[in-house]
PDB file of C-alpha atoms in Angstrom:
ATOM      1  CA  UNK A 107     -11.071   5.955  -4.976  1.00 52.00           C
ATOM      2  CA  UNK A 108     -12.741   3.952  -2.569  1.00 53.00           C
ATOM      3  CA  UNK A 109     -10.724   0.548  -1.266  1.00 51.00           C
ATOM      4  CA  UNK A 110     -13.656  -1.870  -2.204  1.00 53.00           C
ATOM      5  CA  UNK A 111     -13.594  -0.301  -5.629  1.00 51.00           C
ATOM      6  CA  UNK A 112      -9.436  -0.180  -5.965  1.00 47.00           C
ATOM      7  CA  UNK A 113      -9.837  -4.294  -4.871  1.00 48.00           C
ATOM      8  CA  UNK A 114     -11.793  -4.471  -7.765  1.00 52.00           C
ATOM      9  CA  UNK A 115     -10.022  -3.011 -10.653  1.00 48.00           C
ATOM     10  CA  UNK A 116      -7.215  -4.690  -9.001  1.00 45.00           C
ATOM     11  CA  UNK A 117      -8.358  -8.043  -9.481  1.00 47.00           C
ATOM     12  CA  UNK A 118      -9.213  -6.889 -13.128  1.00 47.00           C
ATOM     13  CA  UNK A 119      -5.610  -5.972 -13.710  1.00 47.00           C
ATOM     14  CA  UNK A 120      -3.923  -8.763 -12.427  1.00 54.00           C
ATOM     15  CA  UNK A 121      -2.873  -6.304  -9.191  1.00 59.00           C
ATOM     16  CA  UNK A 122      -4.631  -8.646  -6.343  1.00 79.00           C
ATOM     17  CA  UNK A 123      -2.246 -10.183  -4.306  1.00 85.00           C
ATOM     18  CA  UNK A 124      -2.588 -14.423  -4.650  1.00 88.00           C
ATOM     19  CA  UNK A 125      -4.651 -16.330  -2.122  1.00 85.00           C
ATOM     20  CA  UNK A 126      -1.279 -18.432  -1.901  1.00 84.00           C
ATOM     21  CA  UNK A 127       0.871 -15.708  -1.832  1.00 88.00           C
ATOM     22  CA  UNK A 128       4.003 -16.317   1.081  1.00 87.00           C
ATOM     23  CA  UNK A 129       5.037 -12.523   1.201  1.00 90.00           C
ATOM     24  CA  UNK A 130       4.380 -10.064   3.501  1.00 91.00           C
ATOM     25  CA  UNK A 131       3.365  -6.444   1.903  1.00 93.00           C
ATOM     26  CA  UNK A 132       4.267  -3.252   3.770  1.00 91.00           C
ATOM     27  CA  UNK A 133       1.220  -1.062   4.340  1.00 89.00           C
ATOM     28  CA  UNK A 134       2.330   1.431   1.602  1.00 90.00           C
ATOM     29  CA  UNK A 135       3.316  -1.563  -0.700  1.00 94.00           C
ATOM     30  CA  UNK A 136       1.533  -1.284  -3.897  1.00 95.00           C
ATOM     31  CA  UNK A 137       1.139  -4.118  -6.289  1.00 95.00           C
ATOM     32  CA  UNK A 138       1.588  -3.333  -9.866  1.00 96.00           C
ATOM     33  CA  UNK A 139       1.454  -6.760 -11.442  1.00 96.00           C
ATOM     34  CA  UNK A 140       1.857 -10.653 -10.517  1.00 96.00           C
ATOM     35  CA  UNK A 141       2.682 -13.955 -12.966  1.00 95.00           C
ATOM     36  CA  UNK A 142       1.781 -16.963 -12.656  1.00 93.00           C
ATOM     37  CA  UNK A 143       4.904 -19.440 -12.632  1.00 94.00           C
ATOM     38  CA  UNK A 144       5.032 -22.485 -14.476  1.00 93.00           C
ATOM     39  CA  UNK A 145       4.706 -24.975 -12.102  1.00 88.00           C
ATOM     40  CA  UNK A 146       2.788 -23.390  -9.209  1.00 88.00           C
ATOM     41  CA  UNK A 147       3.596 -19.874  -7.503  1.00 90.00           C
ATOM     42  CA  UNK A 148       3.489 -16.171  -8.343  1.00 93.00           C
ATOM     43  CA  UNK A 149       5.837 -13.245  -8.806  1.00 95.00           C
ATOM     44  CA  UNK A 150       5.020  -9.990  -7.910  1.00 96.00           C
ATOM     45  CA  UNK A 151       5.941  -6.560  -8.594  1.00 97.00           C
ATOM     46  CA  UNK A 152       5.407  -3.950  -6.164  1.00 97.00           C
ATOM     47  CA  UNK A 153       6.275  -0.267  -5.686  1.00 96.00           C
ATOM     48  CA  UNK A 154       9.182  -1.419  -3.667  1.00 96.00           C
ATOM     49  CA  UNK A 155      10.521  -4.627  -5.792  1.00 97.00           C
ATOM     50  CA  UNK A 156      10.674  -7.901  -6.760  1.00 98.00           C
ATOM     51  CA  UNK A 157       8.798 -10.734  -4.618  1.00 97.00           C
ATOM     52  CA  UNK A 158      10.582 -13.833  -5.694  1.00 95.00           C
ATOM     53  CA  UNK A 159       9.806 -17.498  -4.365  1.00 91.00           C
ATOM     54  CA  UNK A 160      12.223 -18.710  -1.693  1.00 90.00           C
ATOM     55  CA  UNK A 161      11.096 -22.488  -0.695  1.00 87.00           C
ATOM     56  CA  UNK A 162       7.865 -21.957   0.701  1.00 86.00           C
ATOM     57  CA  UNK A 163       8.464 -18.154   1.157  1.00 92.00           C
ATOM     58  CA  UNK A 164       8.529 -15.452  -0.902  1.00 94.00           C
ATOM     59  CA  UNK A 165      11.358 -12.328  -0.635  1.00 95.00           C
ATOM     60  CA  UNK A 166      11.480  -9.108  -1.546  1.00 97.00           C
ATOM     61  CA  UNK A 167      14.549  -7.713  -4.190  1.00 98.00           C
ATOM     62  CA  UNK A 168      14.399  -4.035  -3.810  1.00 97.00           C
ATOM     63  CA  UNK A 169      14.681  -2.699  -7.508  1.00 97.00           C
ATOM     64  CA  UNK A 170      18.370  -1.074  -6.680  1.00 97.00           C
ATOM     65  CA  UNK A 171      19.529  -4.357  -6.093  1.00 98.00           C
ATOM     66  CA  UNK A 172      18.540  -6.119  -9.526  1.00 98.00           C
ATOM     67  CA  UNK A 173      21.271  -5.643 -12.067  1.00 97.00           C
ATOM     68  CA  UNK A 174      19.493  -7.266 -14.858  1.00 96.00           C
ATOM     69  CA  UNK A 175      16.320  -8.707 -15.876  1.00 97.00           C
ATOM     70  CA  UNK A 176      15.424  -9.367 -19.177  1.00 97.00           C
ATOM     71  CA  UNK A 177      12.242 -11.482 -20.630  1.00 97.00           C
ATOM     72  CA  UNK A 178      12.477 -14.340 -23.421  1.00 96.00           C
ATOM     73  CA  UNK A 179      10.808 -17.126 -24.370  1.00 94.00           C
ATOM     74  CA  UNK A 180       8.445 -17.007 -21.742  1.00 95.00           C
ATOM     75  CA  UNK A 181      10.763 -16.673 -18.935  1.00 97.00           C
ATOM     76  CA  UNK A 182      11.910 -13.521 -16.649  1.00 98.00           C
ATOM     77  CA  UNK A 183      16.010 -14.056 -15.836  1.00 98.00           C
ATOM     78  CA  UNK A 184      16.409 -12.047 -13.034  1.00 98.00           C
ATOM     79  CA  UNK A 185      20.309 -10.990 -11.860  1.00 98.00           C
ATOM     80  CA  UNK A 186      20.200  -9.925  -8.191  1.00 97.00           C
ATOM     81  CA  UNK A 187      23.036  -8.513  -6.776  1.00 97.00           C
ATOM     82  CA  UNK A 188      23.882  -8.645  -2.515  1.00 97.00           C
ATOM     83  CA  UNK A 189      25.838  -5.576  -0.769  1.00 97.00           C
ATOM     84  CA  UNK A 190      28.667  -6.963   0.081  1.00 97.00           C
ATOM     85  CA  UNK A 191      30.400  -3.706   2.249  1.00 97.00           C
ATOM     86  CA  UNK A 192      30.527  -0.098   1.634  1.00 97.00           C
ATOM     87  CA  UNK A 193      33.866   2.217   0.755  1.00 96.00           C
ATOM     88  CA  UNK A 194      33.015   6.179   1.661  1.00 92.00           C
ATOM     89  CA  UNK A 195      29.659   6.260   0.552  1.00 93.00           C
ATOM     90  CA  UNK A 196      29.861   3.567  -2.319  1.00 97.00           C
ATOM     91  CA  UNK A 197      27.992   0.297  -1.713  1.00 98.00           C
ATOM     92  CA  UNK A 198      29.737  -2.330  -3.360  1.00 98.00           C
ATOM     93  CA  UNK A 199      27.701  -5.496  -4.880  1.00 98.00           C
ATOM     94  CA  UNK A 200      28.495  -8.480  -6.159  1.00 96.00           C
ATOM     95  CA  UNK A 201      25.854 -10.138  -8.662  1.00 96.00           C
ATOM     96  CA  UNK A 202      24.284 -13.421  -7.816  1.00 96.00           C
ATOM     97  CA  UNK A 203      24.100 -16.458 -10.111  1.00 96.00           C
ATOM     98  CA  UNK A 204      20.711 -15.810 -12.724  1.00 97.00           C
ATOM     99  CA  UNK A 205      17.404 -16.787 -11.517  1.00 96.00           C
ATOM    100  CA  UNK A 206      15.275 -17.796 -14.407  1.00 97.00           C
ATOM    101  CA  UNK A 207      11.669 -18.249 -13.958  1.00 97.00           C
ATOM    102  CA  UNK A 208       9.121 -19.706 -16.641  1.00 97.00           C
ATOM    103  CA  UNK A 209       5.808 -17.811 -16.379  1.00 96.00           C
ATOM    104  CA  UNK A 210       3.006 -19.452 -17.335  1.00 94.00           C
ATOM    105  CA  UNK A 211       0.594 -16.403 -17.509  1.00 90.00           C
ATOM    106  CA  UNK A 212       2.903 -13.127 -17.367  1.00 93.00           C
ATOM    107  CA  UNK A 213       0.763 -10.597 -17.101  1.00 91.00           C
ATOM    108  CA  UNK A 214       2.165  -7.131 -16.716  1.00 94.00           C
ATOM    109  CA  UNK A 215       5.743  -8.148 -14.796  1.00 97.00           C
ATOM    110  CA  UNK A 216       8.143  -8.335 -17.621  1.00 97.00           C
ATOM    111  CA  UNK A 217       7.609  -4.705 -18.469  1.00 97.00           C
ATOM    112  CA  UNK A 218       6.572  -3.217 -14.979  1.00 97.00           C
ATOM    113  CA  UNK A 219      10.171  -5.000 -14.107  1.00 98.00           C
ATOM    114  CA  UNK A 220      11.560  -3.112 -17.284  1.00 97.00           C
ATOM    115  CA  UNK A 221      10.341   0.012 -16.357  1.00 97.00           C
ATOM    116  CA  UNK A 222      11.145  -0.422 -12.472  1.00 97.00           C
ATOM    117  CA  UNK A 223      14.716  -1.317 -12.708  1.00 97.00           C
ATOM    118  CA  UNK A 224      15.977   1.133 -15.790  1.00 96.00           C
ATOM    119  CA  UNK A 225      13.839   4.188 -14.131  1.00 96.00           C
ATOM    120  CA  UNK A 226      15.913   3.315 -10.869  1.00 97.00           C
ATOM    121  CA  UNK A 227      19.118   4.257 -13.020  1.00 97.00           C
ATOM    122  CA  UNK A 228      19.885   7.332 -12.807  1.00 96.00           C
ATOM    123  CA  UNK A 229      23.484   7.136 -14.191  1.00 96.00           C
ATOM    124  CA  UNK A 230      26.104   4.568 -14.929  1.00 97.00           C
ATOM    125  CA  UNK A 231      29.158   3.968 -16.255  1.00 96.00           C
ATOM    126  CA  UNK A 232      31.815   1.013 -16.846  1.00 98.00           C
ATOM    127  CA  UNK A 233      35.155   1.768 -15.784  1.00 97.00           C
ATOM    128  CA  UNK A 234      38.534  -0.829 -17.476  1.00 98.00           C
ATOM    129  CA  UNK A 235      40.410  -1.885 -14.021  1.00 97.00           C
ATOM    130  CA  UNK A 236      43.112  -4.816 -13.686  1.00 97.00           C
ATOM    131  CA  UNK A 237      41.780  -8.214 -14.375  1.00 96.00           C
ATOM    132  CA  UNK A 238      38.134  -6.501 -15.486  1.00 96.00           C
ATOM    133  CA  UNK A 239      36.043  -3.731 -14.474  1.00 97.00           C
ATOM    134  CA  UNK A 240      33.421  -2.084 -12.674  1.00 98.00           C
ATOM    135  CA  UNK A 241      29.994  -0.665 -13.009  1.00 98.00           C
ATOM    136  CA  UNK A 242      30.023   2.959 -11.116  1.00 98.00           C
ATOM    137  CA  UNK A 243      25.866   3.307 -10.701  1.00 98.00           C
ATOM    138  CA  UNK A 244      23.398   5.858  -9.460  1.00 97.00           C
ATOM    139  CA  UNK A 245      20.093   4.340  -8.490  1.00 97.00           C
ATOM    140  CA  UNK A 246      17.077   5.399  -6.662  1.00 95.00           C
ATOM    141  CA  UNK A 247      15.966   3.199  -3.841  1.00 94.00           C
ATOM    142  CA  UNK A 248      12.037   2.736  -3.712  1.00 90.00           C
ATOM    143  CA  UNK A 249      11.072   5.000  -0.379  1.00 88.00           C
ATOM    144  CA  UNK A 250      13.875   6.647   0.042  1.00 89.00           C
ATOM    145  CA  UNK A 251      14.766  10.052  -1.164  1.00 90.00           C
ATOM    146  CA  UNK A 252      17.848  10.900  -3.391  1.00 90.00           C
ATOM    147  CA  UNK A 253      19.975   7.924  -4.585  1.00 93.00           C
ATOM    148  CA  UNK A 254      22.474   5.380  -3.598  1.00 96.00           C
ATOM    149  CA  UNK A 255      25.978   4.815  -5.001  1.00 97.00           C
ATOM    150  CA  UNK A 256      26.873   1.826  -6.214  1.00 98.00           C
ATOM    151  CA  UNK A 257      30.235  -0.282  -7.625  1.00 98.00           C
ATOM    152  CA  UNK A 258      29.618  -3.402  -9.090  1.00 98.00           C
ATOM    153  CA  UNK A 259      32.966  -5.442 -10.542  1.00 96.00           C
ATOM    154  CA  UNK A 260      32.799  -7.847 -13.181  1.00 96.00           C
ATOM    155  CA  UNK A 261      33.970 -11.671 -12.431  1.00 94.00           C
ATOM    156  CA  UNK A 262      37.657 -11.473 -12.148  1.00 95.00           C
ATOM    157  CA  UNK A 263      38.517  -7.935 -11.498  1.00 97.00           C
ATOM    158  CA  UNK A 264      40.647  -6.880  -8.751  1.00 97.00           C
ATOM    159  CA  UNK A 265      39.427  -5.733  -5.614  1.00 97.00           C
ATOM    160  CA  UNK A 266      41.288  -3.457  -4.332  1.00 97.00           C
ATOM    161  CA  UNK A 267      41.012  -1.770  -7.577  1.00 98.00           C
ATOM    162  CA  UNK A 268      37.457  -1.883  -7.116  1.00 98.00           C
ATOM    163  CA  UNK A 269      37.555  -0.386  -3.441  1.00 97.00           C
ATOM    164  CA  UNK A 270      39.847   2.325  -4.354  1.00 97.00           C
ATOM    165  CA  UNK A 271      37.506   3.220  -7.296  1.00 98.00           C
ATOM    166  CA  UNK A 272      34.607   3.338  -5.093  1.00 97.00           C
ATOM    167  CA  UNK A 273      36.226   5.299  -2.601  1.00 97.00           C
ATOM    168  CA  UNK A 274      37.329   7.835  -5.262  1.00 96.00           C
ATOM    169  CA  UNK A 275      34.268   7.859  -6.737  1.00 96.00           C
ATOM    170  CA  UNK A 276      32.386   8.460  -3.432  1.00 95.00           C
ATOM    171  CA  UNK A 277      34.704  11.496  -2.369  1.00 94.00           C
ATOM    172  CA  UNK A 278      33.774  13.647  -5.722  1.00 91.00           C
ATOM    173  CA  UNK A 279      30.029  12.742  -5.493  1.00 86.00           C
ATOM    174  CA  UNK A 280      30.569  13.880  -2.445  1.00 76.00           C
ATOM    175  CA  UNK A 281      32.281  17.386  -3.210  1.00 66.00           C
ATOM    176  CA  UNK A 282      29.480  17.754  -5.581  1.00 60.00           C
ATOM    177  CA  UNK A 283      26.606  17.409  -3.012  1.00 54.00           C
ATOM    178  CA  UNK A 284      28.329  19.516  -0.570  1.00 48.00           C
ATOM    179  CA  UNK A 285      30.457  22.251  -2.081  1.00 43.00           C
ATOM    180  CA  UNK A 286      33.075  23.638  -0.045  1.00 43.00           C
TER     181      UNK A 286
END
């Protein structure tokens, strides 16, 4: 498909990029969908993430690092979650307050972000540990091959609990990618 005709359909399928948009794409950065907030600004979904508004910016939230989004009421609540170190080869995140944003025309977001963050799962499970728990989670990161392990405790939990988990759980993923 030619790029004048791809701009096109684009801009028929709410895919163009804003005029007013404060992002910067990567050349292999595809946009799937933006909304229009409430209030002035866009969202956009790409092949890589989530561009959010930051002040007069706009930042990118790889997919792996949303723990939840859900859409009601005309909003998207977004939970984004920072790395916060690594145990073996378990990158353990901590979830940042939610980020609720009212979209005045949503377009395609709420369920491109639907599809984007549970078809970056590829496995997860909750483990009990003192004071809480942890999520143990296998996602795909958006241009990378294979996946990235991830331990993510719930408010409260102990963490050295958590680190020991993640270090556990890191060692037998890792037996099982490499067999002795």
């Amino acid at each position: 498909m030619s790029g004048g005709l791809r701009r096109f359909l684009d801009r028929l399928s709410d895919r163009d990029v804003p005029a007013d948009f404060a992002g910067e794409l990567t050349s292999d950065e595809r946009v799937l969908g933006v909304a229009e907030l409430a209030g002035g600004g866009h969202v956009v979904a790409t092949s890589r993430g989530l561009w959010l508004p930051d002040g007069d910016r706009a930042r990118l939230v790889g997919w792996h690092l949303i723990s939840k989004a859900t859409w009601a009421q005309g909003a998207l609540t977004v939970v984004e979650a920072d790395e916060t170190g690594a145990v073996g080869g378990a990158v353990l995140l901590a979830d940042r307050p939610a980020c609720r944003l009212r979209l005045q025309r949503a377009g395609r977001v709420p369920e491109v972000v639907h599809a984007r963050v549970t078809g970056s799962i590829k496995s997860s499970h909750h483990r009990e540990l003192p004071g809480g728990g942890a999520w143990v989670v296998q996602r795909s990161v958006a241009g990378q091959d294979g996946f990235v392990l991830q331990v993510r405790s719930d408010p409260g939990t102990d963490q050295d609990a958590v680190r020991t988990l993640a270090a556990n759980v890191a060692a037998q993923v890792g037996r099982i990618k490499r067999p002795d």
